[in-house]
């Protein structure tokens, strides 16, 4: 294929260029690095390599942040901590890189830095890395790319470019990246969204809100799952007429004065009791408004109680989580055990694999969820079992808001 021939030529040029640079650790301006969990230095790098040789692994793992950093209490932090812990426990080298700007070019540059630093496994969290997979998987055929939450549609959008109709079924995604050295996965967000909405109603909340970031598929699946869970719990309790949902997206993945003002109206004027804040740092606007009115917040992606509860103790009801740590641990372990061929070319959609909540790729946090008489930990475990068995079915269709018996008001987008 013409595209791949060009990429291979570029790879050869890049190899010569990177060898000439000879930076070793890839630690120039615009990146932040650790070596097996510590700041990189010659001595620490030697110690880490000795550990790797003793353990029998030559894995040199790099993790690259997307538009945030490793303290975001979300995708980046969870992925960083999981990679770091795995590397320490398995004697592998580990480095993380923070691109110097929020752009495809900066993320691509961090991939180049990671390869120059010797990385042979690169972990990338978030759909923003689709461009890097398309641009660089051919350039570095000996590097194993693990792309978390990057789906077929993301790759097609970047690969096709202008003219893409946003229907990946109309395109051959394998034409746009090297399937021989890439593993991608997405998550069944609708399931953990459903569980969060179901739990909230069972715990007594009747006026609920959903604040999404940008209206991308993952956010929409969270939101539509949330609405389905709310509706199911209301039907079970026979209170459909008493439950209502406000639904909006902010148009961005961070909070600001405009979004906080909208949340002030929800909590303070409309009487919303709890908001599922779904989309990076947008939870800040929900949390700020909730504190003023005595409301509550539901977190997303990871257990966000530690960061949301800094606004007020007990502010977080629960979090609709993706199992990033479970994914990292499973894939890295299988790479070490020589099972990489079982992953290459796959774009998995991860969800429930067990009746045991802790073993699943989507879940609620058992330790920080505010269990009550209406919804206990035992009730949660029963819910997971019912979903896993197929007794409860959750739609992942995001073409239209789910039909419900409860009242849902969709405000579109704040921005």
Coordinates of C-alpha atoms in Angstrom, one line a residue:
X1 CA 0.0 0.0 0.0
X2 CA 1.3 3.4 -1.0
X3 CA 0.7 5.0 2.4
X4 CA 2.7 2.3 4.2
X5 CA 5.6 2.5 1.7
X6 CA 5.8 6.2 2.5
X7 CA 5.6 5.6 6.2
X8 CA 8.4 3.0 6.0
X9 CA 10.6 5.4 4.2
X10 CA 9.9 8.1 6.8
X11 CA 10.7 5.5 9.5
X12 CA 14.2 4.9 8.1
X13 CA 14.8 8.6 8.0
X14 CA 13.5 9.0 11.6
X15 CA 15.8 6.2 12.8
X16 CA 18.9 7.9 11.4
X17 CA 17.7 11.2 12.8
X18 CA 17.0 9.9 16.3
X19 CA 20.3 8.0 16.5
X20 CA 22.1 11.3 15.6
X21 CA 20.2 13.1 18.4
X22 CA 21.3 10.4 20.9
X23 CA 19.3 11.8 23.9
X24 CA 19.0 8.3 25.5
X25 CA 16.1 9.0 27.7
X26 CA 14.1 11.3 25.6
X27 CA 14.0 13.9 28.4
X28 CA 14.1 17.1 26.6
X29 CA 11.7 20.1 27.1
X30 CA 8.1 19.3 26.8
X31 CA 8.3 15.8 28.4
X32 CA 8.2 14.6 32.0
X33 CA 9.7 11.3 32.7
X34 CA 10.2 8.6 35.4
X35 CA 12.3 5.5 35.3
X36 CA 10.6 2.6 37.0
X37 CA 8.7 5.1 39.0
X38 CA 11.5 7.5 39.8
X39 CA 12.9 10.6 38.2
X40 CA 15.3 9.5 35.4
X41 CA 19.0 9.6 36.0
X42 CA 21.9 7.5 34.8
X43 CA 22.2 5.6 38.1
X44 CA 18.5 4.9 38.4
X45 CA 18.3 3.8 34.8
X46 CA 21.1 1.3 35.4
X47 CA 19.3 -0.1 38.5
X48 CA 16.1 -0.5 36.6
X49 CA 17.8 -2.3 33.7
X50 CA 19.5 -4.6 36.2
X51 CA 16.1 -5.4 37.7
X52 CA 14.7 -6.0 34.2
X53 CA 17.5 -8.4 33.4
X54 CA 17.0 -10.3 36.7
X55 CA 13.3 -10.7 36.0
X56 CA 13.8 -11.9 32.5
X57 CA 11.9 -9.1 30.8
X58 CA 13.3 -6.6 28.3
X59 CA 10.1 -4.5 28.3
X60 CA 10.7 -0.8 28.2
X61 CA 7.3 0.8 28.8
X62 CA 6.4 4.4 28.0
X63 CA 3.1 6.0 28.8
X64 CA 2.1 9.3 27.1
X65 CA -0.6 11.7 28.6
X66 CA -3.3 13.1 26.3
X67 CA -4.3 16.7 27.0
X68 CA -4.0 16.4 30.8
X69 CA -1.4 15.2 33.2
X70 CA -0.9 12.4 35.7
X71 CA -2.7 14.2 38.5
X72 CA -6.1 14.5 36.7
X73 CA -7.8 11.8 38.8
X74 CA -9.0 10.3 35.5
X75 CA -7.6 8.5 32.5
X76 CA -4.0 9.8 32.7
X77 CA -3.5 9.3 36.4
X78 CA -5.1 5.8 36.5
X79 CA -3.0 4.7 33.4
X80 CA 0.2 6.2 34.8
X81 CA -0.2 4.6 38.3
X82 CA -1.1 1.2 36.8
X83 CA 1.8 1.2 34.4
X84 CA 4.2 2.4 37.1
X85 CA 3.1 -0.2 39.6
X86 CA 3.2 -3.0 37.0
X87 CA 6.8 -2.0 36.0
X88 CA 8.0 -1.9 39.6
X89 CA 6.5 -5.3 40.3
X90 CA 7.9 -6.9 37.2
X91 CA 11.3 -5.2 36.9
X92 CA 10.5 -3.4 33.7
X93 CA 11.7 0.1 32.7
X94 CA 9.0 2.8 32.7
X95 CA 8.9 6.3 31.5
X96 CA 6.0 8.8 31.1
X97 CA 5.8 11.7 28.7
X98 CA 3.6 14.8 28.8
X99 CA 3.3 16.5 25.4
X100 CA 4.1 20.1 25.4
X101 CA 0.7 21.1 24.0
X102 CA -2.7 19.7 23.3
X103 CA -2.2 18.7 19.6
X104 CA -1.7 15.7 17.4
X105 CA 1.7 17.0 16.5
X106 CA 2.8 17.3 20.2
X107 CA 1.5 13.8 20.9
X108 CA 3.3 12.4 17.9
X109 CA 6.5 14.2 19.1
X110 CA 6.1 12.4 22.4
X111 CA 5.9 9.1 20.6
X112 CA 9.2 10.0 18.8
X113 CA 10.8 10.8 22.2
X114 CA 9.6 7.6 23.7
X115 CA 11.1 5.5 20.9
X116 CA 14.3 7.5 21.0
X117 CA 14.4 6.7 24.7
X118 CA 14.3 3.0 24.0
X119 CA 10.6 2.3 24.6
X120 CA 9.3 -0.9 23.0
X121 CA 5.8 -0.8 24.6
X122 CA 3.9 2.5 24.4
X123 CA 0.6 2.9 26.4
X124 CA -1.7 5.7 25.2
X125 CA -5.0 6.6 27.1
X126 CA -7.8 8.3 25.2
X127 CA -9.3 8.7 21.8
X128 CA -7.0 11.7 21.1
X129 CA -4.3 9.1 20.3
X130 CA -6.0 7.9 17.1
X131 CA -3.9 10.3 15.1
X132 CA -0.7 8.9 16.6
X133 CA -1.7 5.4 15.8
X134 CA -2.5 6.3 12.2
X135 CA 0.6 8.3 11.7
X136 CA 3.2 6.3 13.6
X137 CA 2.3 2.6 13.9
X138 CA 3.9 2.0 10.5
X139 CA 6.9 4.1 11.3
X140 CA 7.8 2.0 14.4
X141 CA 6.9 -1.6 13.5
X142 CA 9.0 -3.0 16.4
X143 CA 7.1 -1.0 19.0
X144 CA 3.9 -2.4 20.6
X145 CA 1.2 0.2 20.8
X146 CA -1.5 -0.2 23.4
X147 CA -4.3 2.4 22.8
X148 CA -6.9 2.6 25.6
X149 CA -10.3 3.9 24.6
X150 CA -9.4 4.3 20.9
X151 CA -12.1 2.8 18.7
X152 CA -12.7 2.1 15.0
X153 CA -14.5 5.4 14.5
X154 CA -11.6 7.4 16.0
X155 CA -9.1 5.7 13.7
X156 CA -11.3 6.1 10.6
X157 CA -11.8 9.8 11.4
X158 CA -8.1 10.4 11.5
X159 CA -7.2 8.0 8.7
X160 CA -9.9 9.0 6.2
X161 CA -9.8 12.7 7.0
X162 CA -12.0 15.0 4.9
X163 CA -14.9 13.0 3.5
X164 CA -15.3 10.7 6.5
X165 CA -19.0 10.1 7.0
X166 CA -18.7 9.0 10.7
X167 CA -19.9 5.6 9.9
X168 CA -16.9 3.2 10.4
X169 CA -18.9 0.4 8.8
X170 CA -18.4 2.1 5.5
X171 CA -14.7 2.0 5.7
X172 CA -11.9 -0.6 6.1
X173 CA -10.1 0.6 9.3
X174 CA -7.2 -1.7 8.6
X175 CA -6.2 0.5 5.7
X176 CA -5.2 3.3 8.0
X177 CA -2.8 1.8 10.5
X178 CA -0.5 -1.1 11.1
X179 CA -2.5 -3.8 12.6
X180 CA 0.6 -5.9 13.3
X181 CA 1.8 -3.9 16.3
X182 CA -1.3 -2.2 17.7
X183 CA -4.0 -3.2 20.2
X184 CA -7.0 -0.9 20.7
X185 CA -9.8 -1.2 23.1
X186 CA -12.9 0.7 24.0
X187 CA -15.2 0.3 27.0
X188 CA -18.9 -0.3 27.4
X189 CA -19.6 3.0 29.1
X190 CA -23.3 2.5 28.9
X191 CA -23.0 -0.3 31.5
X192 CA -21.3 1.7 34.3
X193 CA -23.5 4.7 33.4
X194 CA -26.5 2.5 33.8
X195 CA -25.3 1.3 37.2
X196 CA -24.6 4.8 38.4
X197 CA -28.1 6.1 37.4
X198 CA -29.8 3.0 38.8
X199 CA -27.9 3.3 42.1
X200 CA -28.8 7.1 42.4
X201 CA -32.5 6.5 42.1
X202 CA -32.5 3.5 44.5
X203 CA -30.6 5.7 47.0
X204 CA -33.5 8.2 46.9
X205 CA -32.5 10.9 44.3
X206 CA -35.4 11.9 42.1
X207 CA -34.2 15.0 40.3
X208 CA -31.0 14.1 38.5
X209 CA -28.7 15.7 36.0
X210 CA -26.1 14.7 33.4
X211 CA -23.3 17.1 32.5
X212 CA -21.2 15.7 29.7
X213 CA -18.0 17.1 28.2
X214 CA -18.0 17.1 24.4
X215 CA -20.7 15.1 22.7
X216 CA -18.3 12.3 21.6
X217 CA -19.5 8.7 21.5
X218 CA -18.0 7.6 24.8
X219 CA -19.6 10.5 26.7
X220 CA -23.0 9.8 25.0
X221 CA -22.8 6.1 25.9
X222 CA -22.2 7.1 29.5
X223 CA -25.2 9.5 29.4
X224 CA -27.6 7.3 27.6
X225 CA -26.7 4.4 29.9
X226 CA -27.3 6.7 32.9
X227 CA -30.7 7.6 31.6
X228 CA -31.6 3.9 31.1
X229 CA -30.5 3.1 34.6
X230 CA -32.5 5.9 36.1
X231 CA -35.6 4.8 34.2
X232 CA -35.2 1.1 35.2
X233 CA -34.9 2.0 38.9
X234 CA -37.8 4.4 38.8
X235 CA -40.0 1.7 37.2
X236 CA -39.0 -0.8 39.8
X237 CA -40.0 1.6 42.6
X238 CA -43.1 2.7 40.8
X239 CA -42.1 6.4 40.9
X240 CA -41.7 7.2 37.2
X241 CA -43.9 10.3 37.4
X242 CA -41.7 11.7 40.3
X243 CA -38.3 11.3 38.6
X244 CA -36.9 13.8 36.1
X245 CA -33.5 14.2 34.4
X246 CA -31.8 17.4 33.1
X247 CA -29.3 16.6 30.3
X248 CA -26.6 18.8 28.8
X249 CA -23.1 18.8 27.4
X250 CA -20.6 21.5 28.2
X251 CA -18.9 21.5 24.7
X252 CA -15.5 21.0 26.3
X253 CA -13.7 18.8 28.8
X254 CA -13.1 21.3 31.5
X255 CA -15.3 23.5 33.8
X256 CA -15.5 27.3 33.5
X257 CA -17.7 30.2 34.7
X258 CA -20.4 29.6 32.1
X259 CA -20.8 25.9 32.9
X260 CA -20.7 26.6 36.6
X261 CA -23.5 29.2 36.1
X262 CA -25.6 26.5 34.3
X263 CA -25.0 24.1 37.2
X264 CA -25.9 26.9 39.7
X265 CA -29.3 27.1 38.0
X266 CA -29.8 23.4 38.1
X267 CA -28.9 22.9 41.7
X268 CA -30.1 26.2 43.1
X269 CA -33.2 27.0 41.0
X270 CA -34.4 23.7 39.4
X271 CA -33.7 21.6 42.5
X272 CA -31.4 19.1 40.9
X273 CA -30.0 16.8 43.7
X274 CA -27.2 15.0 41.9
X275 CA -25.3 15.5 38.7
X276 CA -23.3 12.9 36.8
X277 CA -20.3 15.0 35.6
X278 CA -18.8 13.1 32.7
X279 CA -15.9 14.5 30.8
X280 CA -12.4 15.1 32.1
X281 CA -12.2 18.2 34.3
X282 CA -15.8 19.3 33.7
X283 CA -16.7 17.9 37.2
X284 CA -15.2 21.1 38.7
X285 CA -18.2 23.2 37.6
X286 CA -20.6 20.6 39.0
X287 CA -18.7 20.3 42.3
X288 CA -18.5 24.1 42.8
X289 CA -22.3 24.5 42.2
X290 CA -23.2 21.4 44.3
X291 CA -21.3 22.7 47.3
X292 CA -23.3 26.0 47.3
X293 CA -26.7 24.2 47.2
X294 CA -26.0 21.1 49.2
X295 CA -26.1 18.9 46.1
X296 CA -24.2 15.7 45.1
X297 CA -21.9 14.6 42.2
X298 CA -21.3 11.4 40.4
X299 CA -17.7 10.9 39.1
X300 CA -16.5 9.2 35.9
X301 CA -13.8 7.0 34.4
X302 CA -12.0 6.3 37.7
X303 CA -12.9 6.6 41.4
X304 CA -13.1 10.4 41.6
X305 CA -14.2 10.6 45.2
X306 CA -10.7 11.6 46.4
X307 CA -10.6 14.7 44.2
X308 CA -14.4 15.6 44.2
X309 CA -14.6 15.3 47.9
X310 CA -12.0 17.9 48.3
X311 CA -14.8 20.4 47.6
X312 CA -16.9 19.0 50.4
X313 CA -16.8 15.8 52.5
X314 CA -19.2 13.2 51.1
X315 CA -19.9 15.1 47.9
X316 CA -19.4 12.1 45.6
X317 CA -22.3 9.5 45.5
X318 CA -20.3 7.1 43.3
X319 CA -18.3 7.0 40.1
X320 CA -19.0 5.2 36.8
X321 CA -15.6 3.6 36.2
X322 CA -13.7 2.2 33.3
X323 CA -11.3 -0.6 34.2
X324 CA -8.2 1.0 32.9
X325 CA -6.0 -0.6 35.6
X326 CA -7.4 -4.0 34.8
X327 CA -6.7 -3.5 31.1
X328 CA -3.1 -2.3 31.7
X329 CA -2.3 -5.2 34.0
X330 CA -3.8 -7.8 31.7
X331 CA -2.2 -6.6 28.5
X332 CA 1.3 -5.9 30.0
X333 CA 1.3 -9.3 31.7
X334 CA 0.4 -11.0 28.5
X335 CA 3.1 -9.1 26.6
X336 CA 5.6 -10.3 29.1
X337 CA 4.3 -13.9 28.8
X338 CA 4.7 -13.8 25.0
X339 CA 1.0 -13.5 24.1
X340 CA 1.2 -10.2 22.2
X341 CA 0.0 -12.0 19.0
X342 CA -3.4 -12.5 20.8
X343 CA -3.9 -8.8 20.8
X344 CA -2.5 -7.4 17.6
X345 CA -5.1 -6.0 15.2
X346 CA -7.9 -6.2 17.7
X347 CA -10.2 -3.4 18.7
X348 CA -12.0 -4.9 21.8
X349 CA -15.1 -3.5 23.4
X350 CA -14.6 -4.3 27.1
X351 CA -17.4 -4.7 29.6
X352 CA -18.4 -7.4 32.1
X353 CA -16.5 -10.6 32.2
X354 CA -17.6 -11.9 35.6
X355 CA -20.3 -11.8 38.3
X356 CA -17.6 -10.4 40.6
X357 CA -17.6 -6.6 40.1
X358 CA -13.9 -6.1 40.8
X359 CA -12.9 -8.3 37.9
X360 CA -14.9 -6.3 35.3
X361 CA -13.7 -3.6 32.9
X362 CA -16.7 -1.3 33.9
X363 CA -17.8 -0.9 37.5
X364 CA -18.7 1.2 40.5
X365 CA -16.1 1.7 43.2
X366 CA -17.0 -0.5 46.2
X367 CA -14.9 1.5 48.7
X368 CA -16.3 5.0 48.1
X369 CA -19.9 4.5 46.9
X370 CA -22.3 5.9 49.4
X371 CA -24.3 2.7 50.0
X372 CA -27.7 3.0 51.8
X373 CA -30.8 1.0 52.6
X374 CA -32.1 1.5 49.1
X375 CA -29.0 0.3 47.4
X376 CA -26.4 -1.7 49.3
X377 CA -23.2 -3.4 48.2
X378 CA -25.1 -6.7 48.1
X379 CA -27.7 -5.0 45.8
X380 CA -24.9 -3.8 43.5
X381 CA -23.4 -7.3 43.3
X382 CA -26.9 -8.6 42.4
X383 CA -27.2 -5.9 39.7
X384 CA -23.8 -6.9 38.2
X385 CA -24.8 -10.5 38.1
X386 CA -28.1 -9.7 36.4
X387 CA -26.4 -7.6 33.8
X388 CA -23.7 -10.2 33.2
X389 CA -26.2 -13.0 32.8
X390 CA -28.2 -11.0 30.2
X391 CA -31.3 -10.7 32.5
X392 CA -30.9 -6.9 32.3
X393 CA -30.2 -5.6 28.8
X394 CA -28.6 -2.2 28.2
X395 CA -28.6 -0.5 24.8
X396 CA -25.5 1.0 23.4
X397 CA -27.4 2.8 20.7
X398 CA -26.4 6.5 20.6
X399 CA -28.4 7.6 17.6
X400 CA -31.2 9.0 19.8
X401 CA -32.0 9.6 23.4
X402 CA -33.4 6.4 24.9
X403 CA -37.2 6.2 25.3
X404 CA -38.1 6.5 29.0
X405 CA -41.1 6.7 31.3
X406 CA -39.3 9.3 33.4
X407 CA -39.1 12.9 32.1
X408 CA -35.8 13.8 30.4
X409 CA -35.0 17.4 29.2
X410 CA -32.1 17.6 26.8
X411 CA -30.6 21.1 26.6
X412 CA -28.1 20.3 23.9
X413 CA -24.8 22.1 24.7
X414 CA -23.8 25.0 26.9
X415 CA -21.2 26.1 24.3

